[in-house]
Amino acid sequence: MSNAQNLGVSPTIQIGTIRLEGRAMLAPMSGVSDLAMRRIARRFGAALVFSEMVAAETFLHGDAEASVRAEGEGLAPHAVQVVGCDAGALAETARRVVDAGAVLVDINMGCPSRRVSGALAGAALMRDLDNAERLITTVVEAVSVPVTVKMRLGWDDTSLNAPELARRAEQAGAQMATVHGRTRSQFYDGHADWAAVRAVVSSVRIPVVVNGDCATAEDARAMLTLSGAAGVMIGRAAVGAPWLVGALSRALDAGGPAREPSQEERREAALEHLDWLVGKLGPRAGLRHARKHLAAYADQAGTDATLRRKLVTSEDVLETRRLLACAFDCDWARQAA
């Protein structure tokens, strides 16, 4: 545990030149943490938000979706997560996203998906620490902004090498390490082992953030206590509740319960998210992409099954907007119709 935590002082997380206000961050989530979600989470008090994972070679080939993932207009600080196994491609992608406004580059070394790890990227790099270190070194040398690394505990229970990867990352110039408390082999099964992250904290001087299964203020406090980490990262629990990250950040600083926004504030945030997706991607693609978010917003609002089904199957933007508003406040929706 850090000296600040031992003294009962709320520690400040310093990532190179970036000083965070708060200790709860929004995780990078492929296909989920789009720009609108990040803006909302940041506005509600998230200390830091990360872009969706940007595949380096896809980005460099001019893929439109990859470019959208890397956007950060209206965000400060703007952090982009990159993934790949080729040092040159990762470095060039890092340079380009920094030129476009990113002030922090995170390297994904923890994604468990077969598509990513099968391409020897993401969590597969935990099986080749020499290459992982080379990639970090190359990206650090390519940009002038802080570089961070996100990892898992290891590939499986026989290779829990996150402390070694974190040490190598620090030596290569990384300014922060985030550790998801599962191995790659676990994917998302079982429960994250927050206490296992303490070995990583003890092995480096840079800030360590603990990730996995954080949904409440009690979770966040337990994660910090068991791991000794400087901060927490929230992923799946923030889907449909992007305001949660800020609420947990305030709870950690204040030591009390998480204060969540009003129903009206939630409704307006959900509608803002939908409007951005439709405006960015067009009505058809926007609605299709929004469905995972719409379902999550409906679940968070306690919507009945009939309304939820209509919401996620609607192909009309105005009808979808009305149904989404109704999920939070049916009286308001009827008056606005």
CSV table of C-alpha atoms in Angstrom, one decimal:
chain,number,residue,atom,x,y,z
A,1,MET,CA,0.0,0.0,0.0
A,2,SER,CA,1.3,3.5,-0.9
A,3,ASN,CA,2.5,5.9,1.8
A,4,ALA,CA,-0.4,8.2,1.1
A,5,GLN,CA,-2.9,5.4,1.7
A,6,ASN,CA,-1.1,4.4,4.9
A,7,LEU,CA,-1.4,8.0,6.1
A,8,GLY,CA,-5.1,8.2,5.3
A,9,VAL,CA,-4.5,10.8,2.6
A,10,SER,CA,-6.3,10.5,-0.8
A,11,PRO,CA,-3.3,10.0,-3.2
A,12,THR,CA,-3.1,11.9,-6.5
A,13,ILE,CA,-2.3,9.8,-9.5
A,14,GLN,CA,0.5,11.3,-11.6
A,15,ILE,CA,1.0,9.8,-15.0
A,16,GLY,CA,4.1,11.4,-16.4
A,17,THR,CA,3.1,15.1,-16.8
A,18,ILE,CA,-0.6,14.3,-16.3
A,19,ARG,CA,-2.1,14.8,-12.9
A,20,LEU,CA,-5.5,13.2,-12.4
A,21,GLU,CA,-8.4,14.5,-10.3
A,22,GLY,CA,-9.8,11.3,-8.8
A,23,ARG,CA,-9.0,7.6,-8.7
A,24,ALA,CA,-11.6,6.0,-10.9
A,25,MET,CA,-11.2,5.5,-14.7
A,26,LEU,CA,-13.3,4.3,-17.5
A,27,ALA,CA,-11.8,1.2,-19.2
A,28,PRO,CA,-11.1,0.9,-22.9
A,29,MET,CA,-13.8,-1.4,-24.2
A,30,SER,CA,-13.8,-2.5,-27.9
A,31,GLY,CA,-17.1,-1.6,-29.6
A,32,VAL,CA,-18.3,0.1,-26.4
A,33,SER,CA,-16.3,3.1,-25.1
A,34,ASP,CA,-17.1,5.4,-28.1
A,35,LEU,CA,-16.5,9.1,-27.9
A,36,ALA,CA,-20.0,9.9,-26.7
A,37,MET,CA,-19.7,7.5,-23.8
A,38,ARG,CA,-16.3,8.9,-22.9
A,39,ARG,CA,-17.5,12.5,-23.0
A,40,ILE,CA,-20.4,11.6,-20.7
A,41,ALA,CA,-18.3,9.7,-18.3
A,42,ARG,CA,-15.7,12.5,-18.1
A,43,ARG,CA,-18.4,15.1,-17.6
A,44,PHE,CA,-19.8,13.1,-14.7
A,45,GLY,CA,-16.4,13.0,-13.0
A,46,ALA,CA,-14.4,10.1,-14.4
A,47,ALA,CA,-10.7,10.8,-13.6
A,48,LEU,CA,-9.6,9.4,-17.0
A,49,VAL,CA,-11.3,7.8,-20.0
A,50,PHE,CA,-9.7,5.5,-22.6
A,51,SER,CA,-10.7,5.1,-26.2
A,52,GLU,CA,-11.8,1.8,-27.7
A,53,MET,CA,-8.9,-0.4,-28.7
A,54,VAL,CA,-7.4,1.0,-32.0
A,55,ALA,CA,-5.7,-1.8,-34.1
A,56,ALA,CA,-2.5,-0.2,-35.4
A,57,GLU,CA,-2.3,-1.8,-38.8
A,58,THR,CA,-6.0,-1.3,-39.5
A,59,PHE,CA,-5.7,2.4,-38.5
A,60,LEU,CA,-2.7,2.9,-40.7
A,61,HIS,CA,-4.6,1.5,-43.7
A,62,GLY,CA,-7.1,4.3,-43.3
A,63,ASP,CA,-10.0,2.2,-41.9
A,64,ALA,CA,-12.8,4.6,-41.1
A,65,GLU,CA,-14.0,2.8,-38.0
A,66,ALA,CA,-10.5,2.8,-36.5
A,67,SER,CA,-10.2,6.5,-37.1
A,68,VAL,CA,-13.5,7.1,-35.3
A,69,ARG,CA,-12.3,5.1,-32.4
A,70,ALA,CA,-9.3,7.3,-32.0
A,71,GLU,CA,-11.2,10.6,-32.0
A,72,GLY,CA,-11.2,12.7,-28.8
A,73,GLU,CA,-12.8,16.0,-29.7
A,74,GLY,CA,-14.1,17.6,-26.5
A,75,LEU,CA,-12.1,15.4,-24.2
A,76,ALA,CA,-9.3,16.5,-21.8
A,77,PRO,CA,-7.2,14.5,-21.2
A,78,HIS,CA,-7.6,12.4,-24.3
A,79,ALA,CA,-6.2,8.9,-24.0
A,80,VAL,CA,-6.0,6.4,-26.9
A,81,GLN,CA,-5.4,2.7,-26.5
A,82,VAL,CA,-3.5,1.0,-29.3
A,83,VAL,CA,-3.0,-2.7,-30.0
A,84,GLY,CA,-0.7,-4.7,-32.3
A,85,CYS,CA,2.4,-6.8,-32.4
A,86,ASP,CA,4.5,-4.8,-34.9
A,87,ALA,CA,6.7,-2.2,-33.3
A,88,GLY,CA,6.8,0.1,-36.4
A,89,ALA,CA,3.0,0.1,-36.8
A,90,LEU,CA,2.4,0.7,-33.2
A,91,ALA,CA,4.9,3.6,-33.1
A,92,GLU,CA,3.5,5.2,-36.2
A,93,THR,CA,-0.1,4.9,-34.9
A,94,ALA,CA,1.0,6.4,-31.6
A,95,ARG,CA,2.6,9.4,-33.4
A,96,ARG,CA,-0.5,10.0,-35.5
A,97,VAL,CA,-3.0,9.9,-32.6
A,98,VAL,CA,-0.8,12.2,-30.6
A,99,ASP,CA,-0.6,14.6,-33.6
A,100,ALA,CA,-4.4,14.5,-33.6
A,101,GLY,CA,-4.6,15.5,-30.0
A,102,ALA,CA,-4.0,12.4,-27.7
A,103,VAL,CA,-2.0,13.3,-24.6
A,104,LEU,CA,-1.6,9.6,-23.5
A,105,VAL,CA,-1.1,6.4,-25.4
A,106,ASP,CA,-2.0,3.0,-23.7
A,107,ILE,CA,-0.7,-0.2,-25.2
A,108,ASN,CA,-3.1,-3.2,-24.9
A,109,MET,CA,-1.4,-6.3,-23.6
A,110,GLY,CA,-4.4,-7.8,-22.0
A,111,CYS,CA,-7.2,-8.4,-24.6
A,112,PRO,CA,-8.2,-12.0,-24.3
A,113,SER,CA,-10.1,-12.3,-27.6
A,114,ARG,CA,-9.0,-15.1,-29.9
A,115,ARG,CA,-9.0,-12.7,-32.8
A,116,VAL,CA,-6.5,-10.4,-31.1
A,117,SER,CA,-4.4,-12.9,-29.2
A,118,GLY,CA,-4.4,-15.2,-32.2
A,119,ALA,CA,-2.6,-12.4,-34.1
A,120,LEU,CA,0.0,-12.4,-31.3
A,121,ALA,CA,-1.2,-9.1,-29.9
A,122,GLY,CA,-3.1,-8.2,-26.7
A,123,ALA,CA,-2.7,-10.8,-24.0
A,124,ALA,CA,-0.5,-13.0,-26.3
A,125,LEU,CA,2.3,-10.5,-25.6
A,126,MET,CA,2.4,-11.8,-22.0
A,127,ARG,CA,3.8,-15.0,-23.5
A,128,ASP,CA,6.6,-13.1,-25.2
A,129,LEU,CA,7.9,-10.5,-22.7
A,130,ASP,CA,11.0,-9.7,-24.8
A,131,ASN,CA,8.7,-8.6,-27.7
A,132,ALA,CA,6.4,-6.8,-25.3
A,133,GLU,CA,9.3,-4.8,-23.9
A,134,ARG,CA,10.5,-3.9,-27.4
A,135,LEU,CA,7.0,-2.6,-28.3
A,136,ILE,CA,6.9,-0.4,-25.2
A,137,THR,CA,10.3,0.9,-25.8
A,138,THR,CA,9.6,1.8,-29.5
A,139,VAL,CA,6.3,3.5,-28.6
A,140,VAL,CA,7.9,5.5,-25.8
A,141,GLU,CA,10.7,6.7,-28.1
A,142,ALA,CA,8.1,7.6,-30.8
A,143,VAL,CA,6.0,10.1,-28.8
A,144,SER,CA,6.5,12.8,-26.2
A,145,VAL,CA,3.4,12.0,-24.2
A,146,PRO,CA,3.1,9.4,-21.4
A,147,VAL,CA,2.8,5.8,-22.5
A,148,THR,CA,0.9,3.3,-20.3
A,149,VAL,CA,0.3,-0.5,-20.5
A,150,LYS,CA,-2.8,-2.6,-19.7
A,151,MET,CA,-2.3,-6.2,-18.9
A,152,ARG,CA,-3.7,-9.3,-17.2
A,153,LEU,CA,-2.2,-11.4,-14.4
A,154,GLY,CA,-0.7,-13.6,-17.0
A,155,TRP,CA,-1.6,-16.0,-19.7
A,156,ASP,CA,-2.8,-18.7,-17.3
A,157,ASP,CA,-2.3,-19.8,-13.7
A,158,THR,CA,1.1,-21.3,-14.5
A,159,SER,CA,2.5,-18.1,-15.8
A,160,LEU,CA,1.5,-15.2,-13.6
A,161,ASN,CA,4.1,-12.8,-14.9
A,162,ALA,CA,2.3,-9.5,-14.6
A,163,PRO,CA,5.0,-8.3,-12.1
A,164,GLU,CA,7.7,-9.0,-14.5
A,165,LEU,CA,5.9,-7.3,-17.4
A,166,ALA,CA,5.3,-4.3,-15.2
A,167,ARG,CA,8.9,-4.1,-14.3
A,168,ARG,CA,10.0,-4.3,-17.9
A,169,ALA,CA,7.4,-1.7,-18.9
A,170,GLU,CA,8.7,0.7,-16.2
A,171,GLN,CA,12.3,0.2,-17.4
A,172,ALA,CA,11.1,0.8,-21.0
A,173,GLY,CA,9.6,4.1,-19.9
A,174,ALA,CA,5.9,3.3,-19.3
A,175,GLN,CA,4.3,5.7,-16.8
A,176,MET,CA,1.4,3.5,-15.5
A,177,ALA,CA,0.3,-0.1,-15.5
A,178,THR,CA,-3.3,-1.3,-15.4
A,179,VAL,CA,-3.9,-4.9,-14.3
A,180,HIS,CA,-7.1,-6.8,-14.9
A,181,GLY,CA,-7.3,-9.4,-12.1
A,182,ARG,CA,-7.8,-12.4,-14.3
A,183,THR,CA,-5.5,-14.5,-16.6
A,184,ARG,CA,-6.1,-14.6,-20.3
A,185,SER,CA,-7.3,-18.2,-20.0
A,186,GLN,CA,-10.1,-17.1,-17.7
A,187,PHE,CA,-11.5,-14.6,-20.2
A,188,TYR,CA,-14.2,-13.1,-17.9
A,189,ASP,CA,-15.1,-16.2,-15.9
A,190,GLY,CA,-15.0,-16.3,-12.1
A,191,HIS,CA,-14.2,-13.3,-10.1
A,192,ALA,CA,-11.2,-10.9,-10.6
A,193,ASP,CA,-8.4,-11.6,-8.1
A,194,TRP,CA,-7.8,-8.0,-6.8
A,195,ALA,CA,-5.3,-9.2,-4.1
A,196,ALA,CA,-3.1,-10.8,-6.8
A,197,VAL,CA,-2.5,-7.3,-8.2
A,198,ARG,CA,-0.5,-6.4,-5.0
A,199,ALA,CA,2.5,-8.3,-6.4
A,200,VAL,CA,2.5,-5.9,-9.3
A,201,VAL,CA,2.2,-2.8,-7.1
A,202,SER,CA,5.2,-4.1,-5.0
A,203,SER,CA,7.3,-4.6,-8.1
A,204,VAL,CA,7.3,-1.0,-9.6
A,205,ARG,CA,7.3,2.6,-8.6
A,206,ILE,CA,4.9,3.8,-11.3
A,207,PRO,CA,1.2,4.0,-10.5
A,208,VAL,CA,-0.7,0.7,-10.8
A,209,VAL,CA,-4.5,0.6,-11.5
A,210,VAL,CA,-6.6,-2.4,-10.6
A,211,ASN,CA,-9.3,-3.5,-13.0
A,212,GLY,CA,-12.1,-6.2,-13.0
A,213,ASP,CA,-15.6,-6.6,-11.5
A,214,CYS,CA,-15.8,-3.1,-10.1
A,215,ALA,CA,-19.5,-2.1,-9.8
A,216,THR,CA,-20.0,-0.3,-6.5
A,217,ALA,CA,-18.2,2.0,-4.1
A,218,GLU,CA,-17.7,-1.0,-1.8
A,219,ASP,CA,-16.0,-2.9,-4.7
A,220,ALA,CA,-13.7,0.1,-5.4
A,221,ARG,CA,-12.6,0.4,-1.8
A,222,ALA,CA,-12.0,-3.3,-1.5
A,223,MET,CA,-10.0,-3.3,-4.7
A,224,LEU,CA,-7.7,-0.6,-3.4
A,225,THR,CA,-7.3,-2.2,0.0
A,226,LEU,CA,-6.5,-5.7,-1.3
A,227,SER,CA,-4.3,-4.6,-4.2
A,228,GLY,CA,-2.6,-1.5,-2.8
A,229,ALA,CA,-3.2,0.1,-6.2
A,230,ALA,CA,-3.4,3.8,-6.8
A,231,GLY,CA,-6.7,3.7,-8.6
A,232,VAL,CA,-9.5,1.6,-10.1
A,233,MET,CA,-10.7,1.0,-13.6
A,234,ILE,CA,-14.4,0.3,-14.3
A,235,GLY,CA,-15.5,-1.5,-17.5
A,236,ARG,CA,-18.7,-3.5,-18.0
A,237,ALA,CA,-20.5,-2.0,-15.0
A,238,ALA,CA,-20.4,1.4,-16.7
A,239,VAL,CA,-22.2,0.2,-19.8
A,240,GLY,CA,-25.6,1.8,-19.6
A,241,ALA,CA,-24.3,3.9,-16.7
A,242,PRO,CA,-21.4,6.0,-17.8
A,243,TRP,CA,-22.0,8.3,-14.8
A,244,LEU,CA,-21.0,5.4,-12.5
A,245,VAL,CA,-17.2,6.1,-12.9
A,246,GLY,CA,-17.5,9.6,-11.6
A,247,ALA,CA,-19.8,8.5,-8.8
A,248,LEU,CA,-17.2,6.0,-7.6
A,249,SER,CA,-14.4,8.5,-8.0
A,250,ARG,CA,-16.2,10.9,-5.7
A,251,ALA,CA,-17.1,8.1,-3.3
A,252,LEU,CA,-13.4,7.1,-3.0
A,253,ASP,CA,-12.4,10.7,-2.3
A,254,ALA,CA,-15.2,11.5,0.1
A,255,GLY,CA,-15.2,8.1,1.8
A,256,GLY,CA,-19.0,7.8,1.6
A,257,PRO,CA,-21.6,6.3,-0.7
A,258,ALA,CA,-21.5,6.9,-4.5
A,259,ARG,CA,-23.8,9.8,-5.3
A,260,GLU,CA,-25.4,9.0,-8.7
A,261,PRO,CA,-27.2,11.5,-10.9
A,262,SER,CA,-30.9,12.2,-11.0
A,263,GLN,CA,-33.2,10.3,-13.3
A,264,GLU,CA,-33.5,13.3,-15.5
A,265,GLU,CA,-29.7,13.6,-15.8
A,266,ARG,CA,-29.5,10.0,-16.7
A,267,ARG,CA,-32.2,10.3,-19.4
A,268,GLU,CA,-30.5,13.3,-21.0
A,269,ALA,CA,-27.1,11.5,-21.0
A,270,ALA,CA,-28.6,8.4,-22.7
A,271,LEU,CA,-30.3,10.6,-25.3
A,272,GLU,CA,-27.1,12.4,-25.9
A,273,HIS,CA,-25.3,9.1,-26.5
A,274,LEU,CA,-28.0,7.9,-28.9
A,275,ASP,CA,-27.9,11.3,-30.8
A,276,TRP,CA,-24.2,11.2,-31.2
A,277,LEU,CA,-24.2,7.6,-32.6
A,278,VAL,CA,-26.9,8.4,-35.1
A,279,GLY,CA,-25.2,11.7,-36.1
A,280,LYS,CA,-21.8,10.1,-36.5
A,281,LEU,CA,-22.7,6.8,-38.1
A,282,GLY,CA,-26.0,7.6,-39.8
A,283,PRO,CA,-29.5,6.4,-38.8
A,284,ARG,CA,-29.2,2.8,-39.8
A,285,ALA,CA,-25.7,2.1,-38.6
A,286,GLY,CA,-26.1,4.4,-35.6
A,287,LEU,CA,-29.2,2.5,-34.3
A,288,ARG,CA,-27.5,-0.8,-34.9
A,289,HIS,CA,-24.4,0.2,-33.0
A,290,ALA,CA,-26.5,1.8,-30.3
A,291,ARG,CA,-28.4,-1.4,-29.4
A,292,LYS,CA,-26.0,-2.7,-26.9
A,293,HIS,CA,-26.1,0.7,-25.2
A,294,LEU,CA,-29.8,1.0,-25.4
A,295,ALA,CA,-30.3,-2.5,-23.8
A,296,ALA,CA,-27.9,-1.5,-21.0
A,297,TYR,CA,-29.6,1.8,-20.4
A,298,ALA,CA,-33.0,0.1,-20.3
A,299,ASP,CA,-31.7,-2.5,-17.8
A,300,GLN,CA,-30.2,0.2,-15.6
A,301,ALA,CA,-33.5,2.1,-15.7
A,302,GLY,CA,-35.4,-1.0,-14.7
A,303,THR,CA,-37.5,-1.0,-17.9
A,304,ASP,CA,-40.1,-3.7,-18.4
A,305,ALA,CA,-39.4,-6.4,-21.0
A,306,THR,CA,-41.9,-5.1,-23.5
A,307,LEU,CA,-40.5,-1.6,-23.7
A,308,ARG,CA,-36.9,-3.0,-23.7
A,309,ARG,CA,-37.7,-5.3,-26.7
A,310,LYS,CA,-39.3,-2.4,-28.6
A,311,LEU,CA,-36.3,-0.2,-27.8
A,312,VAL,CA,-33.6,-2.6,-29.2
A,313,THR,CA,-35.6,-3.6,-32.3
A,314,SER,CA,-36.8,-0.1,-33.4
A,315,GLU,CA,-35.5,1.0,-36.8
A,316,ASP,CA,-36.9,4.5,-36.5
A,317,VAL,CA,-34.7,7.2,-34.8
A,318,LEU,CA,-37.5,9.3,-33.5
A,319,GLU,CA,-39.4,6.2,-32.1
A,320,THR,CA,-36.2,5.0,-30.5
A,321,ARG,CA,-35.6,8.4,-28.9
A,322,ARG,CA,-39.1,8.3,-27.5
A,323,LEU,CA,-38.8,4.8,-26.2
A,324,LEU,CA,-35.4,5.6,-24.6
A,325,ALA,CA,-36.9,8.6,-22.9
A,326,CYS,CA,-39.8,6.5,-21.7
A,327,ALA,CA,-37.4,4.0,-20.2
A,328,PHE,CA,-36.4,6.7,-17.7
A,329,ASP,CA,-39.6,8.7,-17.5
A,330,CYS,CA,-42.8,7.6,-19.3
A,331,ASP,CA,-44.7,10.7,-18.3
A,332,TRP,CA,-42.1,13.0,-19.7
A,333,ALA,CA,-41.9,11.0,-22.9
A,334,ARG,CA,-45.7,11.2,-23.5
A,335,GLN,CA,-45.6,15.0,-22.9
A,336,ALA,CA,-42.7,15.3,-25.4
A,337,ALA,CA,-44.2,13.1,-28.1
